[in-house]
């Protein structure tokens, strides 16, 4: 008998909520009772393990879980030899080197001999040695951005999404070390995974892909079809369905979510009417 498929997911913090949203969009049904360390999935033969985001890689590397959701930064910092089998499109941030606003330091080279506080000492260490800049790393677990104020460090390497935390703490970014987002990790690449594991990867990828698209439906005169097709080619080609009334068709297509608001007025100008825009739950190309 094969062991049950386990997916390790963040139990709290920034990645927990968006990950729970993705799992439910992907159709996984489970109940998470407070403080539960695991939960069975009702409609798929698998179990969720709720662990700290920074422990997910360890769980997968040790074989406790077959798959895990964590940040790309945490994967690289873990030093484990895991594969990214899907990018999940949330938890986007950048790992950046920053110095106090008042500091005269302008570029990385000037950090030579300085103290750099970070919760990512492995990534920062590899980065600075690749740049040929020798720094003293001060590993911290949190509140990295206050280290210069406390004179614990001259610079920091920390995660930034909007940049407002750095700004509030009087820090100025000088270099970007890594673009991070939530990722699905496994011990092997997709091709080496079991059928059950591949199905989970596909379900999550389909939910992620669907978020980037909208389903657009409209009516149009038959003779406007060419102009409409030029605006919305769809994934392959739009579906065109004849309507009961002469000379009119319904057109169904899939459009990039980021483009939908530019596309709608153009469709209207081309003669489309009754345009509807729907979210998509899953998309398997
Ligand atoms: P947690 O410490 O559990 O809240 O999770 C932190 C993880 O969330 C980081 O390792 C990143 O992968 C991700 N993340 C996304 N945006 C940010 C941000 N602005 N600051 C810190 N972590 C972020």
PDB file of C-alpha atoms and ligand atoms in Angstrom:
ATOM      1  CA  UNK A   1       0.000   0.000   0.000  1.00  0.00           C
ATOM      2  CA  UNK A   2       1.375   3.447  -0.872  1.00  0.00           C
ATOM      3  CA  UNK A   3       1.508   6.133   1.796  1.00  0.00           C
ATOM      4  CA  UNK A   4      -1.218   8.761   1.671  1.00  0.00           C
ATOM      5  CA  UNK A   5      -0.305  11.877  -0.275  1.00  0.00           C
ATOM      6  CA  UNK A   6       0.522  14.716   2.116  1.00  0.00           C
ATOM      7  CA  UNK A   7       0.673  18.404   1.195  1.00  0.00           C
ATOM      8  CA  UNK A   8       2.476  20.638   3.712  1.00  0.00           C
ATOM      9  CA  UNK A   9       0.991  24.156   3.835  1.00  0.00           C
ATOM     10  CA  UNK A  10       1.654  27.276   5.946  1.00  0.00           C
ATOM     11  CA  UNK A  11      -0.301  27.182   9.214  1.00  0.00           C
ATOM     12  CA  UNK A  12      -0.152  30.970   9.767  1.00  0.00           C
ATOM     13  CA  UNK A  13       1.486  34.148   8.504  1.00  0.00           C
ATOM     14  CA  UNK A  14       1.279  35.894   5.167  1.00  0.00           C
ATOM     15  CA  UNK A  15       1.034  32.805   2.976  1.00  0.00           C
ATOM     16  CA  UNK A  16      -1.647  30.994   5.014  1.00  0.00           C
ATOM     17  CA  UNK A  17      -4.799  32.892   3.892  1.00  0.00           C
ATOM     18  CA  UNK A  18      -3.963  33.182   0.173  1.00  0.00           C
ATOM     19  CA  UNK A  19      -2.969  29.514   0.137  1.00  0.00           C
ATOM     20  CA  UNK A  20      -6.253  28.445   1.768  1.00  0.00           C
ATOM     21  CA  UNK A  21      -8.106  30.491  -0.896  1.00  0.00           C
ATOM     22  CA  UNK A  22      -6.179  28.745  -3.680  1.00  0.00           C
ATOM     23  CA  UNK A  23      -6.839  25.263  -2.271  1.00  0.00           C
ATOM     24  CA  UNK A  24     -10.556  25.908  -2.042  1.00  0.00           C
ATOM     25  CA  UNK A  25     -10.642  27.443  -5.531  1.00  0.00           C
ATOM     26  CA  UNK A  26      -8.876  24.296  -6.769  1.00  0.00           C
ATOM     27  CA  UNK A  27     -11.778  22.318  -5.286  1.00  0.00           C
ATOM     28  CA  UNK A  28     -10.120  20.742  -2.244  1.00  0.00           C
ATOM     29  CA  UNK A  29     -12.696  20.302   0.512  1.00  0.00           C
ATOM     30  CA  UNK A  30     -11.365  20.140   4.066  1.00  0.00           C
ATOM     31  CA  UNK A  31     -12.128  21.440   7.499  1.00  0.00           C
ATOM     32  CA  UNK A  32      -9.430  23.049   9.526  1.00  0.00           C
ATOM     33  CA  UNK A  33     -10.161  23.049  13.219  1.00  0.00           C
ATOM     34  CA  UNK A  34      -8.157  25.487  15.292  1.00  0.00           C
ATOM     35  CA  UNK A  35      -4.734  24.206  16.256  1.00  0.00           C
ATOM     36  CA  UNK A  36      -5.164  21.022  14.196  1.00  0.00           C
ATOM     37  CA  UNK A  37      -1.806  19.952  12.762  1.00  0.00           C
ATOM     38  CA  UNK A  38      -3.382  18.083   9.872  1.00  0.00           C
ATOM     39  CA  UNK A  39      -6.694  17.635   8.091  1.00  0.00           C
ATOM     40  CA  UNK A  40      -7.950  15.009   5.661  1.00  0.00           C
ATOM     41  CA  UNK A  41      -9.230  16.256   2.297  1.00  0.00           C
ATOM     42  CA  UNK A  42     -12.793  15.007   1.886  1.00  0.00           C
ATOM     43  CA  UNK A  43     -12.899  14.653  -1.906  1.00  0.00           C
ATOM     44  CA  UNK A  44      -9.289  13.693  -2.765  1.00  0.00           C
ATOM     45  CA  UNK A  45      -7.211  10.957  -1.170  1.00  0.00           C
ATOM     46  CA  UNK A  46      -4.774  13.288   0.551  1.00  0.00           C
ATOM     47  CA  UNK A  47      -3.989  14.997   3.818  1.00  0.00           C
ATOM     48  CA  UNK A  48      -2.947  18.574   4.555  1.00  0.00           C
ATOM     49  CA  UNK A  49      -0.184  19.200   7.091  1.00  0.00           C
ATOM     50  CA  UNK A  50      -0.240  22.651   8.700  1.00  0.00           C
ATOM     51  CA  UNK A  51       3.302  23.758   9.496  1.00  0.00           C
ATOM     52  CA  UNK A  52       5.252  27.013   9.654  1.00  0.00           C
ATOM     53  CA  UNK A  53       6.089  28.337   6.185  1.00  0.00           C
ATOM     54  CA  UNK A  54       9.812  28.060   7.004  1.00  0.00           C
ATOM     55  CA  UNK A  55       9.421  24.377   7.962  1.00  0.00           C
ATOM     56  CA  UNK A  56       7.647  23.297   4.766  1.00  0.00           C
ATOM     57  CA  UNK A  57      10.861  22.540   2.820  1.00  0.00           C
ATOM     58  CA  UNK A  58      12.242  20.426   5.641  1.00  0.00           C
ATOM     59  CA  UNK A  59       8.998  18.400   5.751  1.00  0.00           C
ATOM     60  CA  UNK A  60       9.162  17.713   2.014  1.00  0.00           C
ATOM     61  CA  UNK A  61      12.920  17.043   1.968  1.00  0.00           C
ATOM     62  CA  UNK A  62      12.506  14.532   4.828  1.00  0.00           C
ATOM     63  CA  UNK A  63       9.681  12.770   2.998  1.00  0.00           C
ATOM     64  CA  UNK A  64       7.064  13.611   5.654  1.00  0.00           C
ATOM     65  CA  UNK A  65       5.104  15.363   2.894  1.00  0.00           C
ATOM     66  CA  UNK A  66       5.306  14.736  -0.861  1.00  0.00           C
ATOM     67  CA  UNK A  67       4.442  18.310  -1.790  1.00  0.00           C
ATOM     68  CA  UNK A  68       4.622  21.655  -0.019  1.00  0.00           C
ATOM     69  CA  UNK A  69       3.584  25.277  -0.407  1.00  0.00           C
ATOM     70  CA  UNK A  70       6.083  27.896   0.701  1.00  0.00           C
ATOM     71  CA  UNK A  71       7.892  31.060  -0.433  1.00  0.00           C
ATOM     72  CA  UNK A  72      10.647  30.802  -3.044  1.00  0.00           C
ATOM     73  CA  UNK A  73      12.841  32.791  -0.621  1.00  0.00           C
ATOM     74  CA  UNK A  74      12.259  30.174   2.079  1.00  0.00           C
ATOM     75  CA  UNK A  75      13.074  27.372  -0.369  1.00  0.00           C
ATOM     76  CA  UNK A  76      16.390  28.976  -1.298  1.00  0.00           C
ATOM     77  CA  UNK A  77      17.162  29.809   2.311  1.00  0.00           C
ATOM     78  CA  UNK A  78      16.439  26.216   3.391  1.00  0.00           C
ATOM     79  CA  UNK A  79      19.355  24.913   1.343  1.00  0.00           C
ATOM     80  CA  UNK A  80      17.282  21.817   0.500  1.00  0.00           C
ATOM     81  CA  UNK A  81      17.528  20.273  -2.929  1.00  0.00           C
ATOM     82  CA  UNK A  82      13.838  20.568  -3.842  1.00  0.00           C
ATOM     83  CA  UNK A  83      12.202  21.343  -7.171  1.00  0.00           C
ATOM     84  CA  UNK A  84       9.665  24.097  -7.851  1.00  0.00           C
ATOM     85  CA  UNK A  85       6.825  22.205  -9.565  1.00  0.00           C
ATOM     86  CA  UNK A  86       4.473  25.217  -9.818  1.00  0.00           C
ATOM     87  CA  UNK A  87       4.574  28.954  -9.240  1.00  0.00           C
ATOM     88  CA  UNK A  88       1.450  29.904  -7.336  1.00  0.00           C
ATOM     89  CA  UNK A  89       1.197  33.619  -8.131  1.00  0.00           C
ATOM     90  CA  UNK A  90       0.632  34.960  -4.586  1.00  0.00           C
ATOM     91  CA  UNK A  91       3.005  36.080  -1.805  1.00  0.00           C
ATOM     92  CA  UNK A  92       4.974  38.118  -4.315  1.00  0.00           C
ATOM     93  CA  UNK A  93       7.847  40.078  -2.822  1.00  0.00           C
ATOM     94  CA  UNK A  94      11.507  40.950  -3.397  1.00  0.00           C
ATOM     95  CA  UNK A  95      14.488  40.285  -1.222  1.00  0.00           C
ATOM     96  CA  UNK A  96      16.330  43.599  -1.165  1.00  0.00           C
ATOM     97  CA  UNK A  97      19.456  45.102   0.332  1.00  0.00           C
ATOM     98  CA  UNK A  98      18.712  48.462   1.957  1.00  0.00           C
ATOM     99  CA  UNK A  99      20.544  51.134   3.923  1.00  0.00           C
ATOM    100  CA  UNK A 100      19.278  53.965   6.166  1.00  0.00           C
ATOM    101  CA  UNK A 101      18.139  57.064   4.224  1.00  0.00           C
ATOM    102  CA  UNK A 102      20.801  59.135   5.947  1.00  0.00           C
ATOM    103  CA  UNK A 103      23.576  56.722   4.954  1.00  0.00           C
ATOM    104  CA  UNK A 104      26.056  57.814   2.291  1.00  0.00           C
ATOM    105  CA  UNK A 105      26.193  54.258   0.928  1.00  0.00           C
ATOM    106  CA  UNK A 106      24.973  54.157  -2.678  1.00  0.00           C
ATOM    107  CA  UNK A 107      25.885  50.775  -4.099  1.00  0.00           C
ATOM    108  CA  UNK A 108      26.724  47.268  -3.039  1.00  0.00           C
ATOM    109  CA  UNK A 109      30.500  47.636  -3.307  1.00  0.00           C
ATOM    110  CA  UNK A 110      30.382  50.256  -0.571  1.00  0.00           C
ATOM    111  CA  UNK A 111      29.026  47.660   1.871  1.00  0.00           C
ATOM    112  CA  UNK A 112      32.508  46.086   2.049  1.00  0.00           C
ATOM    113  CA  UNK A 113      33.355  45.443   5.702  1.00  0.00           C
ATOM    114  CA  UNK A 114      29.861  46.484   6.896  1.00  0.00           C
ATOM    115  CA  UNK A 115      27.387  44.631   9.099  1.00  0.00           C
ATOM    116  CA  UNK A 116      24.310  43.344   7.271  1.00  0.00           C
ATOM    117  CA  UNK A 117      21.307  42.118   9.276  1.00  0.00           C
ATOM    118  CA  UNK A 118      19.032  39.544   7.639  1.00  0.00           C
ATOM    119  CA  UNK A 119      16.650  36.659   8.196  1.00  0.00           C
ATOM    120  CA  UNK A 120      18.053  35.202   4.941  1.00  0.00           C
ATOM    121  CA  UNK A 121      21.753  34.676   5.783  1.00  0.00           C
ATOM    122  CA  UNK A 122      22.260  31.871   3.253  1.00  0.00           C
ATOM    123  CA  UNK A 123      20.888  33.804   0.254  1.00  0.00           C
ATOM    124  CA  UNK A 124      22.587  37.026   1.386  1.00  0.00           C
ATOM    125  CA  UNK A 125      25.893  35.242   2.029  1.00  0.00           C
ATOM    126  CA  UNK A 126      25.911  33.613  -1.416  1.00  0.00           C
ATOM    127  CA  UNK A 127      24.899  36.883  -3.060  1.00  0.00           C
ATOM    128  CA  UNK A 128      27.613  39.012  -1.443  1.00  0.00           C
ATOM    129  CA  UNK A 129      30.337  36.448  -2.041  1.00  0.00           C
ATOM    130  CA  UNK A 130      29.312  36.249  -5.724  1.00  0.00           C
ATOM    131  CA  UNK A 131      29.570  40.034  -5.879  1.00  0.00           C
ATOM    132  CA  UNK A 132      33.009  39.842  -4.241  1.00  0.00           C
ATOM    133  CA  UNK A 133      31.864  42.046  -1.358  1.00  0.00           C
ATOM    134  CA  UNK A 134      32.886  40.903   2.103  1.00  0.00           C
ATOM    135  CA  UNK A 135      30.304  41.723   4.775  1.00  0.00           C
ATOM    136  CA  UNK A 136      29.581  40.545   8.318  1.00  0.00           C
ATOM    137  CA  UNK A 137      26.165  38.939   8.316  1.00  0.00           C
ATOM    138  CA  UNK A 138      24.013  39.417  11.424  1.00  0.00           C
ATOM    139  CA  UNK A 139      21.357  36.678  11.299  1.00  0.00           C
ATOM    140  CA  UNK A 140      18.053  37.798  12.831  1.00  0.00           C
ATOM    141  CA  UNK A 141      14.727  35.994  12.940  1.00  0.00           C
ATOM    142  CA  UNK A 142      12.462  39.032  12.646  1.00  0.00           C
ATOM    143  CA  UNK A 143      12.231  42.843  12.836  1.00  0.00           C
ATOM    144  CA  UNK A 144      15.227  43.039  10.530  1.00  0.00           C
ATOM    145  CA  UNK A 145      14.321  46.583   9.469  1.00  0.00           C
ATOM    146  CA  UNK A 146      14.948  48.058  12.950  1.00  0.00           C
ATOM    147  CA  UNK A 147      18.532  46.709  13.111  1.00  0.00           C
ATOM    148  CA  UNK A 148      20.182  49.872  11.676  1.00  0.00           C
ATOM    149  CA  UNK A 149      18.213  52.095  14.104  1.00  0.00           C
ATOM    150  CA  UNK A 150      19.497  49.993  17.005  1.00  0.00           C
ATOM    151  CA  UNK A 151      23.016  50.183  15.543  1.00  0.00           C
ATOM    152  CA  UNK A 152      23.069  46.402  15.260  1.00  0.00           C
ATOM    153  CA  UNK A 153      23.794  46.700  11.537  1.00  0.00           C
ATOM    154  CA  UNK A 154      24.774  49.208   8.812  1.00  0.00           C
ATOM    155  CA  UNK A 155      22.484  47.666   6.201  1.00  0.00           C
ATOM    156  CA  UNK A 156      19.815  44.976   5.905  1.00  0.00           C
ATOM    157  CA  UNK A 157      18.665  42.336   3.463  1.00  0.00           C
ATOM    158  CA  UNK A 158      14.912  41.901   3.835  1.00  0.00           C
ATOM    159  CA  UNK A 159      11.675  41.143   1.997  1.00  0.00           C
ATOM    160  CA  UNK A 160       9.747  44.008   0.481  1.00  0.00           C
ATOM    161  CA  UNK A 161       6.358  43.943  -1.199  1.00  0.00           C
ATOM    162  CA  UNK A 162       4.902  47.469  -1.251  1.00  0.00           C
ATOM    163  CA  UNK A 163       8.037  49.058   0.203  1.00  0.00           C
ATOM    164  CA  UNK A 164       6.041  50.892   2.875  1.00  0.00           C
ATOM    165  CA  UNK A 165       7.667  49.070   5.851  1.00  0.00           C
ATOM    166  CA  UNK A 166      11.110  50.073   4.606  1.00  0.00           C
ATOM    167  CA  UNK A 167       9.945  53.650   4.056  1.00  0.00           C
ATOM    168  CA  UNK A 168       8.406  53.885   7.543  1.00  0.00           C
ATOM    169  CA  UNK A 169      11.698  52.635   8.972  1.00  0.00           C
ATOM    170  CA  UNK A 170      13.715  55.207   7.028  1.00  0.00           C
ATOM    171  CA  UNK A 171      15.413  52.701   4.720  1.00  0.00           C
ATOM    172  CA  UNK A 172      16.405  53.020   1.075  1.00  0.00           C
ATOM    173  CA  UNK A 173      16.771  49.924  -1.166  1.00  0.00           C
ATOM    174  CA  UNK A 174      20.059  49.668  -3.070  1.00  0.00           C
ATOM    175  CA  UNK A 175      19.888  46.217  -4.706  1.00  0.00           C
ATOM    176  CA  UNK A 176      17.491  43.366  -5.415  1.00  0.00           C
ATOM    177  CA  UNK A 177      18.669  39.831  -4.559  1.00  0.00           C
ATOM    178  CA  UNK A 178      15.627  37.726  -5.439  1.00  0.00           C
ATOM    179  CA  UNK A 179      12.066  37.927  -6.821  1.00  0.00           C
ATOM    180  CA  UNK A 180       9.957  35.636  -4.677  1.00  0.00           C
ATOM    181  CA  UNK A 181       6.425  34.257  -4.730  1.00  0.00           C
ATOM    182  CA  UNK A 182       4.643  31.255  -3.260  1.00  0.00           C
ATOM    183  CA  UNK A 183       5.700  28.004  -4.913  1.00  0.00           C
ATOM    184  CA  UNK A 184       4.724  24.348  -4.853  1.00  0.00           C
ATOM    185  CA  UNK A 185       7.766  22.213  -4.061  1.00  0.00           C
ATOM    186  CA  UNK A 186       8.534  18.509  -4.368  1.00  0.00           C
ATOM    187  CA  UNK A 187      11.583  16.258  -4.168  1.00  0.00           C
ATOM    188  CA  UNK A 188      11.427  15.567  -7.897  1.00  0.00           C
ATOM    189  CA  UNK A 189      10.404  17.501 -11.000  1.00  0.00           C
ATOM    190  CA  UNK A 190       6.833  17.008 -12.242  1.00  0.00           C
ATOM    191  CA  UNK A 191       7.760  14.113 -14.568  1.00  0.00           C
ATOM    192  CA  UNK A 192       9.166  12.130 -11.646  1.00  0.00           C
ATOM    193  CA  UNK A 193       6.064  12.492  -9.479  1.00  0.00           C
ATOM    194  CA  UNK A 194       3.433   9.817  -8.914  1.00  0.00           C
ATOM    195  CA  UNK A 195       0.133  10.079 -10.760  1.00  0.00           C
ATOM    196  CA  UNK A 196      -1.642  11.283  -7.604  1.00  0.00           C
ATOM    197  CA  UNK A 197       0.977  13.956  -6.973  1.00  0.00           C
ATOM    198  CA  UNK A 198       0.804  15.100 -10.603  1.00  0.00           C
ATOM    199  CA  UNK A 199      -2.973  15.459 -10.256  1.00  0.00           C
ATOM    200  CA  UNK A 200      -2.531  17.806  -7.303  1.00  0.00           C
ATOM    201  CA  UNK A 201       0.031  19.842  -9.260  1.00  0.00           C
ATOM    202  CA  UNK A 202      -2.373  20.064 -12.221  1.00  0.00           C
ATOM    203  CA  UNK A 203      -5.306  21.118  -9.994  1.00  0.00           C
ATOM    204  CA  UNK A 204      -3.309  23.896  -8.381  1.00  0.00           C
ATOM    205  CA  UNK A 205      -1.766  25.047 -11.676  1.00  0.00           C
ATOM    206  CA  UNK A 206      -5.251  25.122 -13.219  1.00  0.00           C
ATOM    207  CA  UNK A 207      -6.530  27.343 -10.395  1.00  0.00           C
ATOM    208  CA  UNK A 208      -3.521  29.675 -10.711  1.00  0.00           C
ATOM    209  CA  UNK A 209      -3.873  29.890 -14.507  1.00  0.00           C
ATOM    210  CA  UNK A 210      -7.622  30.579 -14.169  1.00  0.00           C
ATOM    211  CA  UNK A 211      -6.980  33.632 -11.991  1.00  0.00           C
ATOM    212  CA  UNK A 212      -5.147  35.271 -14.850  1.00  0.00           C
ATOM    213  CA  UNK A 213      -8.071  34.857 -17.262  1.00  0.00           C
ATOM    214  CA  UNK A 214     -11.721  35.908 -17.647  1.00  0.00           C
ATOM    215  CA  UNK A 215     -14.471  34.219 -19.640  1.00  0.00           C
ATOM    216  CA  UNK A 216     -16.162  36.728 -21.916  1.00  0.00           C
ATOM    217  CA  UNK A 217     -19.531  36.135 -23.570  1.00  0.00           C
ATOM    218  CA  UNK A 218     -21.285  38.495 -25.988  1.00  0.00           C
ATOM    219  CA  UNK A 219     -23.792  38.717 -28.796  1.00  0.00           C
ATOM    220  CA  UNK A 220     -22.839  40.219 -32.129  1.00  0.00           C
ATOM    221  CA  UNK A 221     -24.047  40.600 -35.698  1.00  0.00           C
ATOM    222  CA  UNK A 222     -22.519  37.878 -37.905  1.00  0.00           C
ATOM    223  CA  UNK A 223     -20.766  40.505 -40.028  1.00  0.00           C
ATOM    224  CA  UNK A 224     -18.934  41.917 -36.960  1.00  0.00           C
ATOM    225  CA  UNK A 225     -17.300  38.546 -36.266  1.00  0.00           C
ATOM    226  CA  UNK A 226     -14.051  39.232 -38.084  1.00  0.00           C
ATOM    227  CA  UNK A 227     -13.459  42.474 -36.170  1.00  0.00           C
ATOM    228  CA  UNK A 228     -14.339  40.769 -32.872  1.00  0.00           C
ATOM    229  CA  UNK A 229     -12.012  37.823 -33.531  1.00  0.00           C
ATOM    230  CA  UNK A 230      -9.177  40.255 -34.143  1.00  0.00           C
ATOM    231  CA  UNK A 231      -9.762  41.695 -30.656  1.00  0.00           C
ATOM    232  CA  UNK A 232     -10.217  38.384 -28.788  1.00  0.00           C
ATOM    233  CA  UNK A 233      -8.457  35.438 -30.371  1.00  0.00           C
ATOM    234  CA  UNK A 234      -9.194  33.299 -27.246  1.00  0.00           C
ATOM    235  CA  UNK A 235      -7.020  30.389 -26.127  1.00  0.00           C
ATOM    236  CA  UNK A 236      -7.415  28.692 -29.494  1.00  0.00           C
ATOM    237  CA  UNK A 237     -10.297  30.361 -31.307  1.00  0.00           C
ATOM    238  CA  UNK A 238     -13.512  31.856 -29.905  1.00  0.00           C
ATOM    239  CA  UNK A 239     -16.636  29.668 -29.849  1.00  0.00           C
ATOM    240  CA  UNK A 240     -19.287  31.069 -32.154  1.00  0.00           C
ATOM    241  CA  UNK A 241     -22.879  29.927 -31.648  1.00  0.00           C
ATOM    242  CA  UNK A 242     -25.716  30.960 -33.989  1.00  0.00           C
ATOM    243  CA  UNK A 243     -28.612  32.717 -32.247  1.00  0.00           C
ATOM    244  CA  UNK A 244     -32.287  32.198 -32.980  1.00  0.00           C
ATOM    245  CA  UNK A 245     -32.550  35.625 -34.619  1.00  0.00           C
ATOM    246  CA  UNK A 246     -31.222  36.045 -38.102  1.00  0.00           C
ATOM    247  CA  UNK A 247     -27.717  37.249 -38.600  1.00  0.00           C
ATOM    248  CA  UNK A 248     -26.706  37.208 -34.932  1.00  0.00           C
ATOM    249  CA  UNK A 249     -24.213  35.017 -33.096  1.00  0.00           C
ATOM    250  CA  UNK A 250     -23.034  34.501 -29.520  1.00  0.00           C
ATOM    251  CA  UNK A 251     -19.270  34.653 -29.086  1.00  0.00           C
ATOM    252  CA  UNK A 252     -17.512  32.996 -26.108  1.00  0.00           C
ATOM    253  CA  UNK A 253     -13.858  33.560 -25.427  1.00  0.00           C
ATOM    254  CA  UNK A 254     -11.118  33.732 -22.790  1.00  0.00           C
ATOM    255  CA  UNK A 255      -9.264  36.983 -22.224  1.00  0.00           C
ATOM    256  CA  UNK A 256      -6.297  37.958 -20.012  1.00  0.00           C
ATOM    257  CA  UNK A 257      -7.617  39.420 -16.741  1.00  0.00           C
ATOM    258  CA  UNK A 258      -5.221  42.342 -17.063  1.00  0.00           C
ATOM    259  CA  UNK A 259      -6.516  43.198 -20.531  1.00  0.00           C
ATOM    260  CA  UNK A 260     -10.234  42.772 -20.031  1.00  0.00           C
ATOM    261  CA  UNK A 261     -10.944  46.472 -19.385  1.00  0.00           C
ATOM    262  CA  UNK A 262      -9.144  47.569 -22.539  1.00  0.00           C
ATOM    263  CA  UNK A 263     -10.876  44.859 -24.567  1.00  0.00           C
ATOM    264  CA  UNK A 264     -14.487  45.596 -23.497  1.00  0.00           C
ATOM    265  CA  UNK A 265     -14.892  49.061 -25.091  1.00  0.00           C
ATOM    266  CA  UNK A 266     -13.263  47.784 -28.287  1.00  0.00           C
ATOM    267  CA  UNK A 267     -15.735  44.886 -28.448  1.00  0.00           C
ATOM    268  CA  UNK A 268     -18.610  47.316 -27.948  1.00  0.00           C
ATOM    269  CA  UNK A 269     -17.273  49.552 -30.737  1.00  0.00           C
ATOM    270  CA  UNK A 270     -17.014  46.491 -33.001  1.00  0.00           C
ATOM    271  CA  UNK A 271     -20.744  45.866 -32.503  1.00  0.00           C
ATOM    272  CA  UNK A 272     -20.899  43.425 -29.578  1.00  0.00           C
ATOM    273  CA  UNK A 273     -23.839  43.721 -27.181  1.00  0.00           C
ATOM    274  CA  UNK A 274     -24.808  42.042 -23.899  1.00  0.00           C
ATOM    275  CA  UNK A 275     -21.149  41.513 -22.985  1.00  0.00           C
ATOM    276  CA  UNK A 276     -20.719  39.376 -19.840  1.00  0.00           C
ATOM    277  CA  UNK A 277     -17.433  38.773 -17.998  1.00  0.00           C
ATOM    278  CA  UNK A 278     -17.086  35.713 -15.727  1.00  0.00           C
ATOM    279  CA  UNK A 279     -14.325  34.544 -13.404  1.00  0.00           C
ATOM    280  CA  UNK A 280     -12.870  31.101 -14.227  1.00  0.00           C
ATOM    281  CA  UNK A 281     -12.264  28.503 -11.525  1.00  0.00           C
ATOM    282  CA  UNK A 282      -9.861  26.158 -13.304  1.00  0.00           C
ATOM    283  CA  UNK A 283      -8.041  26.336 -16.623  1.00  0.00           C
ATOM    284  CA  UNK A 284      -6.156  23.444 -18.151  1.00  0.00           C
ATOM    285  CA  UNK A 285      -4.701  24.494 -21.506  1.00  0.00           C
TER     286      UNK A 285
HETATM  287  P1  LIG B   1       5.340  34.499   7.428  1.00  0.00           P
HETATM  288  O1  LIG B   1       6.630  34.854   8.128  1.00  0.00           O
HETATM  289  O2  LIG B   1       4.801  33.178   7.844  1.00  0.00           O
HETATM  290  O3  LIG B   1       4.338  35.606   7.475  1.00  0.00           O
HETATM  291  O4  LIG B   1       5.693  34.296   5.870  1.00  0.00           O
HETATM  292  C1  LIG B   1       6.676  35.042   5.303  1.00  0.00           C
HETATM  293  C2  LIG B   1       6.740  34.702   3.849  1.00  0.00           C
HETATM  294  O5  LIG B   1       5.728  35.425   3.160  1.00  0.00           O
HETATM  295  C3  LIG B   1       8.041  35.170   3.275  1.00  0.00           C
HETATM  296  O6  LIG B   1       9.062  34.212   3.415  1.00  0.00           O
HETATM  297  C4  LIG B   1       7.685  35.432   1.822  1.00  0.00           C
HETATM  298  O7  LIG B   1       7.743  34.245   1.081  1.00  0.00           O
HETATM  299  C5  LIG B   1       6.231  35.897   1.914  1.00  0.00           C
HETATM  300  N1  LIG B   1       6.074  37.366   1.832  1.00  0.00           N
HETATM  301  C6  LIG B   1       5.394  38.029   0.877  1.00  0.00           C
HETATM  302  N2  LIG B   1       5.463  39.354   1.041  1.00  0.00           N
HETATM  303  C7  LIG B   1       6.199  39.562   2.122  1.00  0.00           C
HETATM  304  C8  LIG B   1       6.645  40.750   2.829  1.00  0.00           C
HETATM  305  N3  LIG B   1       6.331  41.977   2.410  1.00  0.00           N
HETATM  306  N4  LIG B   1       7.370  40.598   3.948  1.00  0.00           N
HETATM  307  C9  LIG B   1       7.672  39.353   4.390  1.00  0.00           C
HETATM  308  N5  LIG B   1       7.295  38.221   3.775  1.00  0.00           N
HETATM  309  C10 LIG B   1       6.578  38.308   2.648  1.00  0.00           C
END
